[in-house]
Tab-separated table of C-alpha atoms in Angstrom:
chain	number	residue	atom	x	y	z
A	1	MET	CA	-33.720	-1.999	-51.047
A	2	ILE	CA	-32.145	0.921	-48.816
A	3	SER	CA	-33.493	4.328	-48.417
A	4	VAL	CA	-31.614	7.408	-49.650
A	5	ASP	CA	-30.413	8.830	-46.440
A	6	GLU	CA	-29.154	5.629	-45.459
A	7	ALA	CA	-27.178	5.051	-48.496
A	8	TRP	CA	-25.507	8.543	-48.106
A	9	THR	CA	-24.899	7.858	-44.564
A	10	LYS	CA	-22.883	4.610	-45.817
A	11	ILE	CA	-20.860	6.815	-48.414
A	12	GLN	CA	-20.145	9.347	-45.933
A	13	ALA	CA	-19.039	6.683	-43.434
A	14	MET	CA	-16.414	4.982	-45.737
A	15	ALA	CA	-15.152	8.418	-47.622
A	16	SER	CA	-11.743	9.195	-46.862
A	17	PRO	CA	-9.704	12.087	-48.397
A	18	LEU	CA	-7.209	11.344	-51.137
A	19	PRO	CA	-3.635	11.859	-50.534
A	20	ILE	CA	-2.075	15.265	-49.524
A	21	GLU	CA	0.252	17.107	-51.937
A	22	ARG	CA	2.132	20.474	-51.592
A	23	ARG	CA	1.074	22.976	-54.636
A	24	ARG	CA	2.245	26.277	-55.605
A	25	LEU	CA	-0.549	29.122	-55.231
A	26	GLU	CA	-0.526	29.363	-59.017
A	27	GLU	CA	-1.644	25.868	-59.096
A	28	ALA	CA	-3.605	25.527	-56.214
A	29	ALA	CA	-7.058	27.075	-57.313
A	30	GLY	CA	-9.924	24.900	-56.643
A	31	PHE	CA	-8.072	22.454	-54.373
A	32	VAL	CA	-9.119	21.874	-50.927
A	33	LEU	CA	-6.479	22.981	-47.929
A	34	ALA	CA	-5.152	20.046	-46.045
A	35	GLU	CA	-3.598	22.260	-43.208
A	36	GLN	CA	-4.409	24.992	-40.926
A	37	VAL	CA	-2.545	27.989	-41.993
A	38	ARG	CA	-1.301	30.676	-39.435
A	39	ALA	CA	-0.177	34.269	-40.255
A	40	PRO	CA	3.609	34.615	-40.731
A	41	MET	CA	3.456	38.367	-40.370
A	42	ASP	CA	1.097	41.128	-39.619
A	43	LEU	CA	-1.328	42.683	-42.198
A	44	PRO	CA	-0.555	45.283	-42.971
A	45	PRO	CA	3.012	44.876	-42.024
A	46	PHE	CA	3.512	48.582	-41.104
A	47	ASP	CA	1.359	51.683	-40.419
A	48	ASN	CA	0.679	53.004	-44.095
A	49	SER	CA	-1.325	55.674	-45.724
A	50	ALA	CA	-4.719	54.604	-47.393
A	51	MET	CA	-4.854	58.019	-49.305
A	52	ASP	CA	-2.666	59.958	-51.685
A	53	GLY	CA	-1.826	63.025	-49.416
A	54	TYR	CA	0.321	64.420	-46.698
A	55	ALA	CA	1.467	62.920	-43.606
A	56	LEU	CA	1.550	65.365	-40.531
A	57	ARG	CA	1.026	65.787	-37.073
A	58	ALA	CA	-2.741	66.260	-35.930
A	59	ALA	CA	-1.828	68.709	-33.158
A	60	ASP	CA	-0.192	71.143	-36.156
A	61	THR	CA	-3.858	71.603	-37.466
A	62	THR	CA	-5.643	72.209	-34.523
A	63	ALA	CA	-5.942	76.054	-35.407
A	64	ALA	CA	-6.680	75.523	-38.984
A	65	ARG	CA	-9.671	77.533	-40.147
A	66	ALA	CA	-11.167	78.054	-43.675
A	67	GLU	CA	-10.185	81.871	-43.538
A	68	GLU	CA	-7.085	81.428	-41.554
A	69	PRO	CA	-5.199	78.250	-42.995
A	70	VAL	CA	-2.294	76.478	-41.349
A	71	LYS	CA	0.724	76.341	-43.351
A	72	LEU	CA	3.131	73.219	-43.114
A	73	SER	CA	6.472	73.055	-44.660
A	74	ILE	CA	7.061	69.929	-47.025
A	75	VAL	CA	10.336	68.185	-45.977
A	76	GLY	CA	10.091	65.287	-48.238
A	77	GLU	CA	8.183	62.560	-50.079
A	78	VAL	CA	7.426	58.692	-49.639
A	79	ALA	CA	5.962	56.415	-52.243
A	80	ALA	CA	4.691	53.114	-51.961
A	81	GLY	CA	7.419	50.741	-51.604
A	82	GLY	CA	9.843	53.464	-50.426
A	83	TRP	CA	10.760	54.402	-46.684
A	84	THR	CA	11.964	57.441	-44.898
A	85	ASP	CA	13.460	57.708	-41.362
A	86	SER	CA	13.271	61.128	-41.352
A	87	LEU	CA	11.255	62.564	-38.354
A	88	VAL	CA	8.017	64.610	-39.217
A	89	GLU	CA	8.322	67.620	-36.769
A	90	ALA	CA	6.350	70.268	-35.323
A	91	GLY	CA	5.418	72.559	-38.623
A	92	THR	CA	6.344	69.977	-41.174
A	93	ALA	CA	4.669	67.401	-43.485
A	94	VAL	CA	5.684	64.775	-45.850
A	95	LYS	CA	3.835	64.063	-49.107
A	96	ILE	CA	2.791	60.446	-49.176
A	97	MET	CA	1.151	58.084	-51.608
A	98	THR	CA	-1.234	55.484	-50.966
A	99	GLY	CA	0.382	52.359	-49.496
A	100	ALA	CA	3.380	53.920	-48.520
A	101	ALA	CA	4.835	53.543	-44.953
A	102	LEU	CA	3.823	56.269	-42.625
A	103	PRO	CA	7.048	58.214	-41.518
A	104	PRO	CA	7.975	58.334	-37.822
A	105	GLY	CA	6.550	61.204	-35.946
A	106	ALA	CA	3.242	61.544	-38.231
A	107	ASP	CA	0.140	60.375	-36.631
A	108	THR	CA	-2.341	61.546	-39.593
A	109	VAL	CA	-2.940	61.681	-43.167
A	110	LEU	CA	-4.402	64.684	-44.974
A	111	MET	CA	-6.096	63.797	-48.409
A	112	LEU	CA	-4.235	65.174	-51.174
A	113	GLU	CA	-7.518	67.133	-52.422
A	114	ASP	CA	-8.045	68.706	-48.831
A	115	GLY	CA	-4.797	70.591	-49.029
A	116	ARG	CA	-3.386	73.310	-51.338
A	117	LEU	CA	0.266	73.027	-52.164
A	118	ARG	CA	1.844	76.552	-52.513
A	119	ASN	CA	5.435	77.713	-52.292
A	120	GLY	CA	6.841	74.519	-50.967
A	121	CYS	CA	3.982	74.614	-47.942
A	122	VAL	CA	0.802	72.983	-47.746
A	123	GLU	CA	-2.184	74.944	-46.880
A	124	ILE	CA	-4.554	73.200	-44.402
A	125	ARG	CA	-8.153	74.687	-43.843
A	126	ALA	CA	-9.552	72.528	-41.371
A	127	THR	CA	-8.614	70.339	-38.283
A	128	VAL	CA	-7.245	66.758	-39.040
A	129	PRO	CA	-8.033	64.362	-36.474
A	130	VAL	CA	-5.288	61.789	-35.505
A	131	GLY	CA	-5.539	58.385	-37.253
A	132	LYS	CA	-7.235	59.617	-40.426
A	133	HIS	CA	-6.639	57.530	-43.444
A	134	ILE	CA	-3.968	55.309	-41.756
A	135	ARG	CA	-4.212	51.600	-41.856
A	136	ARG	CA	-2.549	50.303	-38.872
A	137	GLN	CA	-0.095	47.593	-38.696
A	138	GLY	CA	-1.822	44.504	-37.844
A	139	GLU	CA	-5.313	45.595	-38.292
A	140	ASP	CA	-6.257	43.195	-40.819
A	141	VAL	CA	-4.275	40.122	-39.489
A	142	ARG	CA	-2.244	39.820	-36.428
A	143	GLN	CA	0.881	37.313	-36.791
A	144	GLY	CA	0.101	33.980	-35.549
A	145	GLU	CA	-3.399	34.348	-36.258
A	146	VAL	CA	-5.347	31.478	-38.133
A	147	LEU	CA	-5.812	32.545	-41.590
A	148	LEU	CA	-7.505	29.376	-42.955
A	149	GLU	CA	-8.649	26.282	-41.746
A	150	PRO	CA	-8.087	22.747	-43.458
A	151	GLY	CA	-11.035	21.591	-45.560
A	152	LEU	CA	-11.774	24.710	-47.563
A	153	ARG	CA	-11.556	24.813	-51.240
A	154	LEU	CA	-9.069	27.398	-52.527
A	155	ASN	CA	-10.785	30.347	-54.429
A	156	ALA	CA	-9.453	33.760	-55.514
A	157	GLN	CA	-10.168	35.366	-52.106
A	158	ARG	CA	-8.297	32.889	-49.988
A	159	LEU	CA	-5.549	32.352	-52.578
A	160	GLY	CA	-5.348	36.227	-52.160
A	161	LEU	CA	-5.018	36.020	-48.460
A	162	LEU	CA	-2.226	33.603	-48.756
A	163	ALA	CA	-0.286	35.534	-51.194
A	164	ASN	CA	-0.774	38.740	-49.339
A	165	SER	CA	0.851	36.961	-46.274
A	166	GLY	CA	3.908	35.677	-48.380
A	167	ILE	CA	3.161	32.195	-48.395
A	168	ALA	CA	4.011	30.699	-51.661
A	169	GLU	CA	2.686	27.128	-51.199
A	170	VAL	CA	0.254	24.870	-49.264
A	171	LYS	CA	-0.711	21.656	-48.578
A	172	VAL	CA	-3.866	20.439	-50.602
A	173	PHE	CA	-5.918	17.019	-51.136
A	174	ARG	CA	-5.315	15.429	-54.637
A	175	ARG	CA	-7.978	16.198	-56.949
A	176	ALA	CA	-10.182	13.093	-57.780
A	177	VAL	CA	-9.873	11.119	-61.009
A	178	VAL	CA	-13.205	9.832	-62.492
A	179	SER	CA	-13.471	7.132	-65.031
A	180	LEU	CA	-16.748	6.861	-67.268
A	181	LEU	CA	-18.169	3.848	-68.933
A	182	ALA	CA	-21.695	3.417	-70.993
A	183	THR	CA	-22.882	0.110	-71.626
A	184	GLY	CA	-25.639	-0.938	-74.089
A	185	SER	CA	-25.641	-2.741	-77.262
A	186	GLU	CA	-28.379	-0.325	-78.345
A	187	LEU	CA	-25.884	2.658	-77.994
A	188	THR	CA	-24.319	4.608	-80.574
A	189	PRO	CA	-22.426	7.877	-80.475
A	190	PRO	CA	-24.516	11.188	-81.896
A	191	GLY	CA	-23.460	12.046	-85.127
A	192	THR	CA	-23.238	8.221	-86.740
A	193	PRO	CA	-26.020	6.463	-88.668
A	194	LEU	CA	-28.621	4.786	-86.273
A	195	ALA	CA	-29.072	1.023	-87.097
A	196	PRO	CA	-32.893	-0.387	-86.409
A	197	GLY	CA	-33.343	-0.808	-82.758
A	198	GLN	CA	-30.371	1.565	-81.608
A	199	ILE	CA	-30.761	4.947	-79.708
A	200	TYR	CA	-27.765	7.777	-79.408
A	201	ASP	CA	-25.885	7.798	-76.276
A	202	SER	CA	-26.506	10.769	-74.045
A	203	ASN	CA	-25.309	9.422	-70.650
A	204	ARG	CA	-21.764	10.209	-71.322
A	205	ILE	CA	-22.192	13.661	-72.564
A	206	VAL	CA	-24.292	14.329	-69.533
A	207	LEU	CA	-22.010	12.469	-66.949
A	208	ARG	CA	-18.792	14.004	-68.623
A	209	THR	CA	-20.352	17.457	-67.912
A	210	LEU	CA	-21.497	17.005	-64.558
A	211	ILE	CA	-17.924	15.590	-63.776
A	212	GLY	CA	-16.170	18.494	-65.552
A	213	GLU	CA	-18.413	20.812	-63.451
A	214	THR	CA	-16.455	19.365	-60.128
A	215	ASN	CA	-13.318	20.231	-62.070
A	216	CYS	CA	-11.711	17.020	-61.375
A	217	SER	CA	-10.500	14.851	-64.316
A	218	CYS	CA	-12.564	12.387	-66.189
A	219	GLU	CA	-11.342	9.511	-68.381
A	220	ASP	CA	-13.998	8.732	-70.721
A	221	LEU	CA	-13.947	4.803	-71.535
A	222	GLY	CA	-16.521	5.303	-74.189
A	223	ILE	CA	-19.363	2.638	-74.982
A	224	VAL	CA	-19.267	-1.120	-74.587
A	225	ALA	CA	-21.797	-3.751	-75.650
A	226	ASP	CA	-23.635	-6.017	-73.171
A	227	ASP	CA	-21.395	-8.696	-73.241
A	228	PRO	CA	-19.715	-9.751	-69.697
A	229	SER	CA	-16.178	-9.913	-71.232
A	230	ALA	CA	-16.253	-6.630	-72.845
A	231	ILE	CA	-17.534	-5.111	-69.790
A	232	ALA	CA	-14.900	-6.695	-67.628
A	233	GLN	CA	-12.100	-5.535	-70.019
A	234	ALA	CA	-13.416	-2.087	-70.033
A	235	VAL	CA	-13.805	-1.748	-66.350
A	236	SER	CA	-10.086	-3.142	-65.701
A	237	GLY	CA	-9.206	-0.390	-67.953
A	238	GLY	CA	-10.931	2.231	-65.643
A	239	LEU	CA	-9.585	0.890	-62.426
A	240	SER	CA	-6.728	3.634	-62.297
A	241	ALA	CA	-9.337	6.242	-61.406
A	242	ASP	CA	-10.602	7.177	-57.924
A	243	VAL	CA	-14.299	6.614	-58.861
A	244	LEU	CA	-15.781	4.604	-61.941
A	245	LEU	CA	-18.947	5.648	-63.213
A	246	ILE	CA	-20.923	2.795	-65.213
A	247	SER	CA	-24.172	3.701	-66.728
A	248	GLY	CA	-26.676	0.997	-67.853
A	249	GLY	CA	-26.630	-2.842	-67.265
A	250	VAL	CA	-27.348	-2.705	-63.334
A	251	SER	CA	-31.055	-3.747	-63.147
A	252	VAL	CA	-32.225	-7.193	-63.325
A	253	GLY	CA	-32.818	-7.866	-66.875
A	254	ALA	CA	-31.213	-10.855	-68.674
A	255	HIS	CA	-28.765	-8.477	-70.442
A	256	ASP	CA	-27.751	-6.310	-67.337
A	257	HIS	CA	-24.437	-7.888	-66.538
A	258	VAL	CA	-22.676	-4.976	-64.599
A	259	LYS	CA	-23.311	-5.874	-61.148
A	260	GLN	CA	-22.206	-9.663	-61.617
A	261	VAL	CA	-18.882	-8.602	-63.511
A	262	LEU	CA	-18.212	-6.306	-60.726
A	263	LEU	CA	-18.657	-8.839	-58.071
A	264	GLU	CA	-16.352	-11.557	-60.019
A	265	LEU	CA	-13.847	-8.411	-60.301
A	266	GLY	CA	-13.844	-8.298	-56.357
A	267	MET	CA	-16.175	-5.498	-55.567
A	268	GLU	CA	-17.676	-5.196	-51.882
A	269	THR	CA	-21.029	-3.839	-52.420
A	270	VAL	CA	-21.767	-0.963	-50.292
A	271	PHE	CA	-25.482	-0.669	-51.554
A	272	TRP	CA	-27.715	-1.831	-54.445
A	273	ARG	CA	-31.224	-0.436	-55.176
A	274	VAL	CA	-32.094	2.719	-53.447
A	275	ALA	CA	-35.832	3.500	-52.566
A	276	MET	CA	-35.922	6.264	-54.906
A	277	LYS	CA	-37.545	7.491	-58.311
A	278	PRO	CA	-35.676	7.711	-60.895
A	279	GLY	CA	-32.563	5.955	-60.047
A	280	LYS	CA	-33.827	2.982	-58.004
A	281	PRO	CA	-31.528	0.189	-59.393
A	282	LEU	CA	-28.286	2.258	-58.294
A	283	LEU	CA	-25.508	0.319	-57.535
A	284	CYS	CA	-22.490	1.511	-55.305
A	285	GLY	CA	-19.281	-0.582	-54.285
A	286	ARG	CA	-15.824	-0.570	-53.682
A	287	LEU	CA	-12.880	-2.235	-55.703
A	288	GLY	CA	-9.957	-1.854	-53.344
A	289	GLU	CA	-9.571	1.778	-52.793
A	290	ARG	CA	-11.650	2.939	-55.521
A	291	TRP	CA	-15.325	3.585	-55.708
A	292	VAL	CA	-17.554	2.233	-58.341
A	293	PHE	CA	-21.153	3.268	-59.235
A	294	GLY	CA	-23.506	1.499	-61.512
A	295	LEU	CA	-25.886	3.833	-62.645
A	296	PRO	CA	-29.385	3.281	-64.516
A	297	GLY	CA	-29.350	3.507	-68.263
A	298	ASN	CA	-32.219	6.160	-68.030
A	299	PRO	CA	-30.393	9.501	-68.454
A	300	ILE	CA	-32.406	11.433	-65.408
A	301	SER	CA	-31.845	8.584	-63.291
A	302	CYS	CA	-27.990	8.970	-63.997
A	303	VAL	CA	-28.273	12.625	-62.857
A	304	VAL	CA	-30.029	11.860	-59.628
A	305	GLY	CA	-27.626	9.412	-58.669
A	306	PHE	CA	-24.933	11.758	-59.664
A	307	LEU	CA	-26.039	14.686	-57.734
A	308	VAL	CA	-27.588	12.883	-54.725
A	309	PHE	CA	-24.501	10.583	-54.112
A	310	ILE	CA	-21.561	11.046	-56.520
A	311	GLU	CA	-20.808	14.735	-56.462
A	312	PRO	CA	-20.886	15.253	-52.862
A	313	LEU	CA	-18.450	11.923	-52.575
A	314	ILE	CA	-16.025	13.634	-55.158
A	315	ARG	CA	-15.852	16.690	-52.828
A	316	ARG	CA	-15.377	14.519	-49.796
A	317	LEU	CA	-12.804	12.670	-51.348
A	318	GLU	CA	-10.963	16.013	-52.277
A	319	GLY	CA	-11.126	17.175	-48.635
A	320	GLU	CA	-14.275	18.696	-47.966
A	321	GLN	CA	-15.230	16.495	-45.169
A	322	ASP	CA	-18.552	18.054	-44.645
A	323	ALA	CA	-19.636	18.005	-48.285
A	324	GLN	CA	-23.490	17.364	-48.745
A	325	PRO	CA	-25.896	17.308	-51.760
A	326	HIS	CA	-27.011	20.811	-52.822
A	327	TYR	CA	-30.346	20.907	-51.366
A	328	THR	CA	-32.347	24.062	-50.731
A	329	ARG	CA	-35.733	25.211	-49.918
A	330	ALA	CA	-38.177	26.679	-52.180
A	331	LEU	CA	-42.119	27.346	-52.429
A	332	LEU	CA	-43.800	24.713	-54.916
A	333	LYS	CA	-45.803	26.642	-57.522
A	334	ARG	CA	-47.383	23.597	-58.929
A	335	GLY	CA	-48.978	20.592	-56.653
A	336	VAL	CA	-47.270	17.195	-57.335
A	337	SER	CA	-48.172	13.607	-56.238
A	338	LYS	CA	-46.936	10.400	-56.439
A	339	LYS	CA	-48.272	6.596	-55.899
A	340	ASP	CA	-45.406	4.741	-53.928
A	341	ALA	CA	-43.489	4.942	-50.913
A	342	ARG	CA	-39.983	5.754	-52.643
A	343	ARG	CA	-38.731	9.393	-52.540
A	344	HIS	CA	-39.200	11.052	-55.832
A	345	PHE	CA	-37.093	13.443	-57.615
A	346	MET	CA	-39.008	15.410	-60.217
A	347	THR	CA	-37.684	18.040	-62.687
A	348	ALA	CA	-38.357	21.667	-62.053
A	349	HIS	CA	-37.177	25.082	-62.786
A	350	VAL	CA	-36.331	27.239	-59.647
A	351	ALA	CA	-36.242	30.925	-59.907
A	352	PRO	CA	-36.520	33.631	-57.700
A	353	ALA	CA	-39.964	35.271	-57.035
A	354	PRO	CA	-40.964	39.169	-56.789
A	355	ASP	CA	-40.356	38.892	-52.980
A	356	GLY	CA	-36.700	37.042	-53.397
A	357	ARG	CA	-37.855	33.710	-52.057
A	358	LEU	CA	-37.234	30.807	-54.536
A	359	GLU	CA	-40.083	29.317	-56.429
A	360	ALA	CA	-40.075	25.666	-57.847
A	361	THR	CA	-42.086	24.690	-60.753
A	362	PRO	CA	-42.074	21.178	-61.933
A	363	THR	CA	-41.783	20.541	-65.704
A	364	GLU	CA	-45.163	19.521	-67.478
A	365	LYS	CA	-43.737	16.156	-68.419
A	366	GLN	CA	-42.187	13.662	-65.792
A	367	GLY	CA	-40.115	10.542	-66.332
A	368	SER	CA	-36.657	9.115	-66.268
A	369	ALA	CA	-36.162	9.315	-69.958
A	370	MET	CA	-37.756	12.581	-70.578
A	371	MET	CA	-34.812	14.657	-72.001
A	372	GLN	CA	-36.809	17.749	-72.961
A	373	ALA	CA	-37.772	18.124	-69.256
A	374	LEU	CA	-34.214	17.597	-68.224
A	375	ALA	CA	-33.418	20.487	-70.430
A	376	GLN	CA	-35.917	22.716	-69.179
A	377	ALA	CA	-34.879	21.892	-65.465
A	378	ASN	CA	-32.277	23.285	-63.206
A	379	ALA	CA	-33.218	21.400	-60.094
A	380	PHE	CA	-35.199	18.542	-58.919
A	381	VAL	CA	-38.222	18.904	-56.264
A	382	VAL	CA	-38.082	16.416	-53.550
A	383	VAL	CA	-40.929	14.561	-52.775
A	384	PRO	CA	-40.483	12.702	-49.374
A	385	GLU	CA	-41.156	9.087	-48.849
A	386	ASP	CA	-44.096	9.767	-46.401
A	387	ARG	CA	-45.874	12.299	-48.417
A	388	GLN	CA	-48.299	11.087	-51.360
A	389	GLN	CA	-48.827	14.796	-52.652
A	390	ILE	CA	-47.598	18.311	-51.984
A	391	PRO	CA	-50.047	21.402	-52.619
A	392	ALA	CA	-48.769	24.334	-54.606
A	393	GLY	CA	-47.823	27.152	-52.291
A	394	GLU	CA	-45.754	24.599	-49.699
A	395	GLU	CA	-42.213	24.861	-49.204
A	396	VAL	CA	-40.029	22.018	-50.538
A	397	ASP	CA	-36.680	20.642	-50.573
A	398	VAL	CA	-35.033	21.314	-53.975
A	399	LEU	CA	-31.792	19.322	-55.169
A	400	ARG	CA	-30.176	21.862	-57.416
A	401	PHE	CA	-27.962	21.539	-60.405
A	402	ARG	CA	-24.639	23.584	-60.660
A	403	GLU	CA	-25.469	26.967	-62.253
């Protein structure tokens, strides 16, 4: 049996990013950048006005007073997207719109509401300092400056920066494809009558939803009975994916065939059985370039295994080379205890306290098949291997679901 940390270390060492592809910005949201991107131009590309108003020479306003306004002749107008080569000379001003290029000779902008337009002149009642309301060329980004580093997931902000720089497409890592299979002769889909001894399958909907929250593709292979040939056939149908998840059939019972079937198909075992609760009989292996995980049949075990190992692995495959499970710290509101030396993951609800710090409240019921407790939870309180009990008020690690 391997520790949680040792198991994750093995995955990290073996996880390589998926192939690189080029995508247009319109199709790149959520993908991870596979190249360093440098600015092809200054941002802004020219001096421009941050306000609607009047472009003028600051020196012409030094004598402006409320009782003795300075009057400057309006000699033109420039809108955003327009351009003028006309020089702003002493005693003149150009009406300018937000984003418009600053005309030559002007060194400041008077806000529209601070001037009074009368008889072709703008009246100015206070001194305007040099550089007021001007966005200088390159003040945001200089040509050649690094815009984004590889390994960043492209969100709205980063895509906006690339688009603003005139970049139309980028190199990204391919998104992962995950296949999902549930095993168990006792399983039947929700919505169908239960035969004696059967239960409804919840693992597929739980795992499919967790996979969907990573935004990678999911191929649902359905439910297969505890029959080695049927399992082998179903597994073979899921090997086009980058990651194959199989729930159930990985323990040591007489009808737990998954591990043996995978070995017969050529699986290289990365680890089997992890010192954690729930989720001890967890299998991780490789079939060629594909990852395969055998998850225990109990639903909470599936969730813990996914959040601790599979979700961060998917992110690494997609190019986030520093991806880790979503642990954070929170104050424990109710004490917890355990009896063995495994790492325990206890269903809990995490919420901000009045002082802003996070508090974690374990659910009343704990157990790998407690579905109501799972529905009440948005995290797991982590009880380390070397702790038998943790009192209320102590700060603990919590493993959080995506919200």
